[in-house]
Amino acid sequence: ISDVIYIYNYWLDLEQDCQTQGDKWRSYAYRKAIAVLKATKLEIKTLEQAKKLRGIGSKIADKVPSHIH
């Protein structure tokens, strides 16, 4: 499984958890980051690469699991 797919699925799980908990703004931020990740043609392997994508803030990028960066 590629890193991008792993990150996508991880953020999707976090987005669904936030939505379940009623945290609409955090859920929105994850949905936005997921859309950016889906649209990128780059292979994201590090935290720094994720942070450089427009639409992925540092708090969201920090959610990239440590074994990816």
N, CA, C and O atoms as a Tinker XYZ file with bonds, in Angstrom:
   276  protein
     1  N      0.852000   -1.186000    0.000000    73     2
     2  CA     0.000000    0.000000    0.000000    64     1     3
     3  C      0.897000    1.249000    0.000000    63     2     4     5
     4  O      1.867000    1.328000    0.755000    81     3
     5  N      0.563000    2.200000   -0.843000    73     3     6
     6  CA     1.403000    3.391000   -0.929000    64     5     7
     7  C      1.185000    4.302000    0.279000    63     6     8     9
     8  O      0.165000    4.225000    0.964000    81     7
     9  N      2.167000    5.159000    0.517000    73     7    10
    10  CA     2.085000    6.090000    1.638000    64     9    11
    11  C      0.895000    7.022000    1.513000    63    10    12    13
    12  O      0.231000    7.310000    2.508000    81    11
    13  N      0.614000    7.501000    0.304000    73    11    14
    14  CA    -0.494000    8.431000    0.103000    64    13    15
    15  C     -1.820000    7.759000    0.452000    63    14    16    17
    16  O     -2.677000    8.380000    1.082000    81    15
    17  N     -1.996000    6.535000    0.063000    73    15    18
    18  CA    -3.236000    5.827000    0.378000    64    17    19
    19  C     -3.345000    5.613000    1.884000    63    18    20    21
    20  O     -4.427000    5.752000    2.455000    81    19
    21  N     -2.244000    5.280000    2.522000    73    19    22
    22  CA    -2.253000    5.092000    3.977000    64    21    23
    23  C     -2.635000    6.393000    4.686000    63    22    24    25
    24  O     -3.490000    6.397000    5.571000    81    23
    25  N     -1.991000    7.501000    4.286000    73    23    26
    26  CA    -2.289000    8.795000    4.900000    64    25    27
    27  C     -3.745000    9.172000    4.645000    63    26    28    29
    28  O     -4.437000    9.634000    5.553000    81    27
    29  N     -4.206000    8.978000    3.424000    73    27    30
    30  CA    -5.600000    9.264000    3.069000    64    29    31
    31  C     -6.556000    8.500000    3.982000    63    30    32    33
    32  O     -7.474000    9.092000    4.551000    81    31
    33  N     -6.353000    7.219000    4.123000    73    31    34
    34  CA    -7.235000    6.393000    4.962000    64    33    35
    35  C     -7.153000    6.793000    6.434000    63    34    36    37
    36  O     -8.161000    6.780000    7.140000    81    35
    37  N     -5.968000    7.145000    6.889000    73    35    38
    38  CA    -5.778000    7.561000    8.278000    64    37    39
    39  C     -6.548000    8.845000    8.550000    63    38    40    41
    40  O     -7.274000    8.949000    9.539000    81    39
    41  N     -6.381000    9.830000    7.653000    73    39    42
    42  CA    -7.100000   11.096000    7.814000    64    41    43
    43  C     -8.595000   10.891000    7.668000    63    42    44    45
    44  O     -9.371000   11.561000    8.349000    81    43
    45  N     -9.023000    9.986000    6.802000    73    43    46
    46  CA   -10.452000    9.703000    6.639000    64    45    47
    47  C    -11.028000    9.155000    7.942000    63    46    48    49
    48  O    -12.128000    9.537000    8.341000    81    47
    49  N    -10.299000    8.269000    8.604000    73    47    50
    50  CA   -10.741000    7.751000    9.905000    64    49    51
    51  C    -10.842000    8.877000   10.934000    63    50    52    53
    52  O    -11.805000    8.935000   11.698000    81    51
    53  N     -9.851000    9.769000   10.955000    73    51    54
    54  CA    -9.885000   10.893000   11.894000    64    53    55
    55  C    -11.055000   11.822000   11.580000    63    54    56    57
    56  O    -11.717000   12.318000   12.492000    81    55
    57  N    -11.311000   12.057000   10.296000    73    55    58
    58  CA   -12.439000   12.917000    9.895000    64    57    59
    59  C    -13.757000   12.319000   10.357000    63    58    60    61
    60  O    -14.621000   13.032000   10.867000    81    59
    61  N    -13.914000   11.031000   10.184000    73    59    62
    62  CA   -15.148000   10.364000   10.594000    64    61    63
    63  C    -15.313000   10.405000   12.112000    63    62    64    65
    64  O    -16.428000   10.571000   12.606000    81    63
    65  N    -14.227000   10.258000   12.849000    73    63    66
    66  CA   -14.285000   10.366000   14.311000    64    65    67
    67  C    -14.731000   11.765000   14.726000    63    66    68    69
    68  O    -15.571000   11.912000   15.614000    81    67
    69  N    -14.175000   12.785000   14.090000    73    67    70
    70  CA   -14.555000   14.169000   14.413000    64    69    71
    71  C    -16.014000   14.425000   14.075000    63    70    72    73
    72  O    -16.723000   15.096000   14.826000    81    71
    73  N    -16.458000   13.896000   12.958000    73    71    74
    74  CA   -17.856000   14.069000   12.549000    64    73    75
    75  C    -18.785000   13.396000   13.553000    63    74    76    77
    76  O    -19.818000   13.961000   13.911000    81    75
    77  N    -18.438000   12.216000   14.005000    73    75    78
    78  CA   -19.231000   11.483000   14.990000    64    77    79
    79  C    -19.314000   12.250000   16.302000    63    78    80    81
    80  O    -20.344000   12.240000   16.976000    81    79
    81  N    -18.213000   12.919000   16.658000    73    79    82
    82  CA   -18.162000   13.665000   17.910000    64    81    83
    83  C    -18.787000   15.056000   17.786000    63    82    84    85
    84  O    -18.871000   15.786000   18.774000    81    83
    85  N    -19.222000   15.422000   16.591000    73    83    86
    86  CA   -19.849000   16.716000   16.388000    64    85    87
    87  C    -18.876000   17.867000   16.220000    63    86    88    89
    88  O    -19.267000   19.030000   16.320000    81    87
    89  N    -17.620000   17.558000   15.968000    73    87    90
    90  CA   -16.602000   18.593000   15.773000    64    89    91
    91  C    -16.565000   18.948000   14.287000    63    90    92    93
    92  O    -15.719000   18.454000   13.541000    81    91
    93  N    -17.497000   19.815000   13.867000    73    91    94
    94  CA   -17.670000   20.084000   12.441000    64    93    95
    95  C    -16.477000   20.804000   11.811000    63    94    96    97
    96  O    -16.183000   20.576000   10.638000    81    95
    97  N    -15.789000   21.659000   12.553000    73    95    98
    98  CA   -14.674000   22.405000   11.974000    64    97    99
    99  C    -13.450000   21.520000   11.763000    63    98   100   101
   100  O    -12.774000   21.626000   10.740000    81    99
   101  N    -13.171000   20.667000   12.709000    73    99   102
   102  CA   -12.047000   19.750000   12.532000    64   101   103
   103  C    -12.366000   18.735000   11.431000    63   102   104   105
   104  O    -11.495000   18.371000   10.641000    81   103
   105  N    -13.605000   18.288000   11.387000    73   103   106
   106  CA   -14.042000   17.385000   10.333000    64   105   107
   107  C    -13.857000   18.041000    8.960000    63   106   108   109
   108  O    -13.382000   17.409000    8.017000    81   107
   109  N    -14.242000   19.326000    8.866000    73   107   110
   110  CA   -14.074000   20.072000    7.622000    64   109   111
   111  C    -12.592000   20.158000    7.233000    63   110   112   113
   112  O    -12.248000   19.981000    6.065000    81   111
   113  N    -11.727000   20.427000    8.198000    73   111   114
   114  CA   -10.288000   20.538000    7.924000    64   113   115
   115  C     -9.737000   19.220000    7.379000    63   114   116   117
   116  O     -8.933000   19.222000    6.446000    81   115
   117  N    -10.162000   18.108000    7.951000    73   115   118
   118  CA    -9.710000   16.806000    7.443000    64   117   119
   119  C    -10.245000   16.547000    6.040000    63   118   120   121
   120  O     -9.515000   16.052000    5.181000    81   119
   121  N    -11.521000   16.880000    5.799000    73   119   122
   122  CA   -12.085000   16.684000    4.455000    64   121   123
   123  C    -11.306000   17.498000    3.427000    63   122   124   125
   124  O    -11.040000   17.020000    2.324000    81   123
   125  N    -10.944000   18.723000    3.787000    73   123   126
   126  CA   -10.170000   19.581000    2.893000    64   125   127
   127  C     -8.792000   18.978000    2.626000    63   126   128   129
   128  O     -8.342000   18.932000    1.481000    81   127
   129  N     -8.130000   18.519000    3.676000    73   127   130
   130  CA    -6.808000   17.911000    3.518000    64   129   131
   131  C     -6.881000   16.637000    2.679000    63   130   132   133
   132  O     -5.998000   16.376000    1.861000    81   131
   133  N     -7.920000   15.858000    2.879000    73   131   134
   134  CA    -8.111000   14.629000    2.101000    64   133   135
   135  C     -8.280000   14.967000    0.626000    63   134   136   137
   136  O     -7.708000   14.298000   -0.235000    81   135
   137  N     -9.062000   16.000000    0.333000    73   135   138
   138  CA    -9.270000   16.415000   -1.059000    64   137   139
   139  C     -7.959000   16.862000   -1.700000    63   138   140   141
   140  O     -7.694000   16.546000   -2.860000    81   139
   141  N     -7.144000   17.591000   -0.952000    73   139   142
   142  CA    -5.843000   18.043000   -1.460000    64   141   143
   143  C     -4.953000   16.834000   -1.728000    63   142   144   145
   144  O     -4.286000   16.760000   -2.760000    81   143
   145  N     -4.951000   15.907000   -0.807000    73   143   146
   146  CA    -4.122000   14.711000   -0.959000    64   145   147
   147  C     -4.561000   13.886000   -2.167000    63   146   148   149
   148  O     -3.722000   13.363000   -2.901000    81   147
   149  N     -5.866000   13.771000   -2.373000    73   147   150
   150  CA    -6.372000   13.036000   -3.531000    64   149   151
   151  C     -5.984000   13.711000   -4.841000    63   150   152   153
   152  O     -5.718000   13.043000   -5.840000    81   151
   153  N     -5.956000   15.035000   -4.825000    73   151   154
   154  CA    -5.703000   15.785000   -6.049000    64   153   155
   155  C     -4.224000   15.893000   -6.402000    63   154   156   157
   156  O     -3.889000   16.177000   -7.552000    81   155
   157  N     -3.331000   15.672000   -5.434000    73   155   158
   158  CA    -1.900000   15.852000   -5.704000    64   157   159
   159  C     -1.355000   14.719000   -6.567000    63   158   160   161
   160  O     -1.772000   13.565000   -6.472000    81   159
   161  N     -0.424000   15.099000   -7.394000    73   159   162
   162  CA     0.262000   14.113000   -8.238000    64   161   163
   163  C      1.596000   13.701000   -7.612000    63   162   164   165
   164  O      2.292000   12.828000   -8.130000    81   163
   165  N      1.941000   14.339000   -6.495000    73   163   166
   166  CA     3.213000   14.069000   -5.835000    64   165   167
   167  C      3.116000   12.871000   -4.902000    63   166   168   169
   168  O      2.048000   12.581000   -4.363000    81   167
   169  N      4.211000   12.190000   -4.715000    73   167   170
   170  CA     4.269000   11.113000   -3.736000    64   169   171
   171  C      4.697000   11.717000   -2.404000    63   170   172   173
   172  O      5.812000   12.220000   -2.265000    81   171
   173  N      3.805000   11.662000   -1.441000    73   171   174
   174  CA     4.062000   12.260000   -0.138000    64   173   175
   175  C      4.680000   11.198000    0.753000    63   174   176   177
   176  O      4.065000   10.171000    1.040000    81   175
   177  N      5.914000   11.463000    1.189000    73   175   178
   178  CA     6.601000   10.507000    2.052000    64   177   179
   179  C      7.031000   11.120000    3.372000    63   178   180   181
   180  O      7.320000   10.399000    4.328000    81   179
   181  N      7.077000   12.448000    3.434000    73   179   182
   182  CA     7.555000   13.079000    4.656000    64   181   183
   183  C      6.557000   14.112000    5.153000    63   182   184   185
   184  O      5.698000   14.588000    4.411000    81   183
   185  N      6.693000   14.437000    6.405000    73   183   186
   186  CA     5.868000   15.459000    7.022000    64   185   187
   187  C      6.078000   16.795000    6.323000    63   186   188   189
   188  O      5.122000   17.540000    6.107000    81   187
   189  N      7.309000   17.098000    5.973000    73   187   190
   190  CA     7.602000   18.371000    5.299000    64   189   191
   191  C      6.918000   18.453000    3.943000    63   190   192   193
   192  O      6.449000   19.524000    3.558000    81   191
   193  N      6.851000   17.353000    3.214000    73   191   194
   194  CA     6.161000   17.350000    1.926000    64   193   195
   195  C      4.674000   17.621000    2.122000    63   194   196   197
   196  O      4.079000   18.383000    1.359000    81   195
   197  N      4.079000   17.017000    3.117000    73   195   198
   198  CA     2.653000   17.221000    3.381000    64   197   199
   199  C      2.378000   18.671000    3.755000    63   198   200   201
   200  O      1.378000   19.241000    3.317000    81   199
   201  N      3.240000   19.269000    4.549000    73   199   202
   202  CA     3.044000   20.655000    4.982000    64   201   203
   203  C      3.132000   21.646000    3.827000    63   202   204   205
   204  O      2.563000   22.735000    3.905000    81   203
   205  N      3.829000   21.291000    2.770000    73   203   206
   206  CA     3.986000   22.192000    1.629000    64   205   207
   207  C      2.759000   22.223000    0.723000    63   206   208   209
   208  O      2.626000   23.127000   -0.103000    81   207
   209  N      1.876000   21.266000    0.864000    73   207   210
   210  CA     0.682000   21.239000    0.030000    64   209   211
   211  C     -0.312000   22.287000    0.517000    63   210   212   213
   212  O     -0.633000   22.346000    1.704000    81   211
   213  N     -0.788000   23.100000   -0.392000    73   211   214
   214  CA    -1.771000   24.116000   -0.034000    64   213   215
   215  C     -3.061000   23.418000    0.392000    63   214   216   217
   216  O     -3.588000   22.565000   -0.322000    81   215
   217  N     -3.552000   23.795000    1.560000    73   215   218
   218  CA    -4.771000   23.198000    2.082000    64   217   219
   219  C     -4.514000   22.207000    3.199000    63   218   220   221
   220  O     -5.451000   21.711000    3.824000    81   219
   221  N     -3.246000   21.919000    3.453000    73   219   222
   222  CA    -2.894000   21.036000    4.562000    64   221   223
   223  C     -2.095000   21.859000    5.567000    63   222   224   225
   224  O     -0.934000   22.193000    5.334000    81   223
   225  N     -2.733000   22.176000    6.676000    73   223   226
   226  CA    -2.077000   22.967000    7.707000    64   225   227
   227  C     -1.140000   22.126000    8.547000    63   226   228   229
   228  O     -1.115000   20.900000    8.439000    81   227
   229  N     -0.376000   22.797000    9.378000    73   227   230
   230  CA     0.619000   22.089000   10.180000    64   229   231
   231  C     -0.031000   21.129000   11.176000    63   230   232   233
   232  O      0.526000   20.067000   11.452000    81   231
   233  N     -1.199000   21.481000   11.721000    73   231   234
   234  CA    -1.860000   20.576000   12.669000    64   233   235
   235  C     -2.325000   19.303000   11.985000    63   234   236   237
   236  O     -2.235000   18.215000   12.554000    81   235
   237  N     -2.821000   19.440000   10.767000    73   235   238
   238  CA    -3.252000   18.261000   10.005000    64   237   239
   239  C     -2.023000   17.454000    9.590000    63   238   240   241
   240  O     -2.020000   16.228000    9.707000    81   239
   241  N     -0.990000   18.126000    9.111000    73   239   242
   242  CA     0.224000   17.428000    8.679000    64   241   243
   243  C      0.862000   16.684000    9.845000    63   242   244   245
   244  O      1.463000   15.626000    9.657000    81   243
   245  N      0.733000   17.235000   11.047000    73   243   246
   246  CA     1.292000   16.562000   12.215000    64   245   247
   247  C      0.593000   15.242000   12.511000    63   246   248   249
   248  O      1.097000   14.427000   13.284000    81   247
   249  N     -0.559000   15.032000   11.901000    73   247   250
   250  CA    -1.283000   13.774000   12.086000    64   249   251
   251  C     -0.752000   12.649000   11.194000    63   250   252   253
   252  O     -1.209000   11.509000   11.279000    81   251
   253  N      0.221000   12.986000   10.336000    73   251   254
   254  CA     0.841000   11.938000    9.520000    64   253   255
   255  C      1.600000   11.034000   10.472000    63   254   256   257
   256  O      2.459000   11.516000   11.210000    81   255
   257  N      1.316000    9.746000   10.482000    73   255   258
   258  CA     1.987000    8.838000   11.415000    64   257   259
   259  C      3.503000    8.897000   11.302000    63   258   260   261
   260  O      4.054000    9.093000   10.219000    81   259
   261  N      4.159000    8.727000   12.428000    73   259   262
   262  CA     5.612000    8.910000   12.507000    64   261   263
   263  C      6.388000    7.973000   11.580000    63   262   264   265
   264  O      7.478000    8.334000   11.135000    81   263
   265  N      5.872000    6.799000   11.278000    73   263   266
   266  CA     6.643000    5.888000   10.414000    64   265   267
   267  C      6.629000    6.332000    8.953000    63   266   268   269
   268  O      7.354000    5.769000    8.133000    81   267
   269  N      5.811000    7.337000    8.614000    73   267   270
   270  CA     5.789000    7.854000    7.241000    64   269   271
   271  C      6.869000    8.925000    7.071000    63   270   272   273
   272  O      7.460000    9.031000    5.996000    81   271
   273  N      7.136000    9.722000    8.111000    73   271   274
   274  CA     8.121000   10.807000    7.938000    64   273   275
   275  C      9.429000   10.484000    8.518000    63   274   276
   276  O     10.352000   11.296000    8.450000    81   275
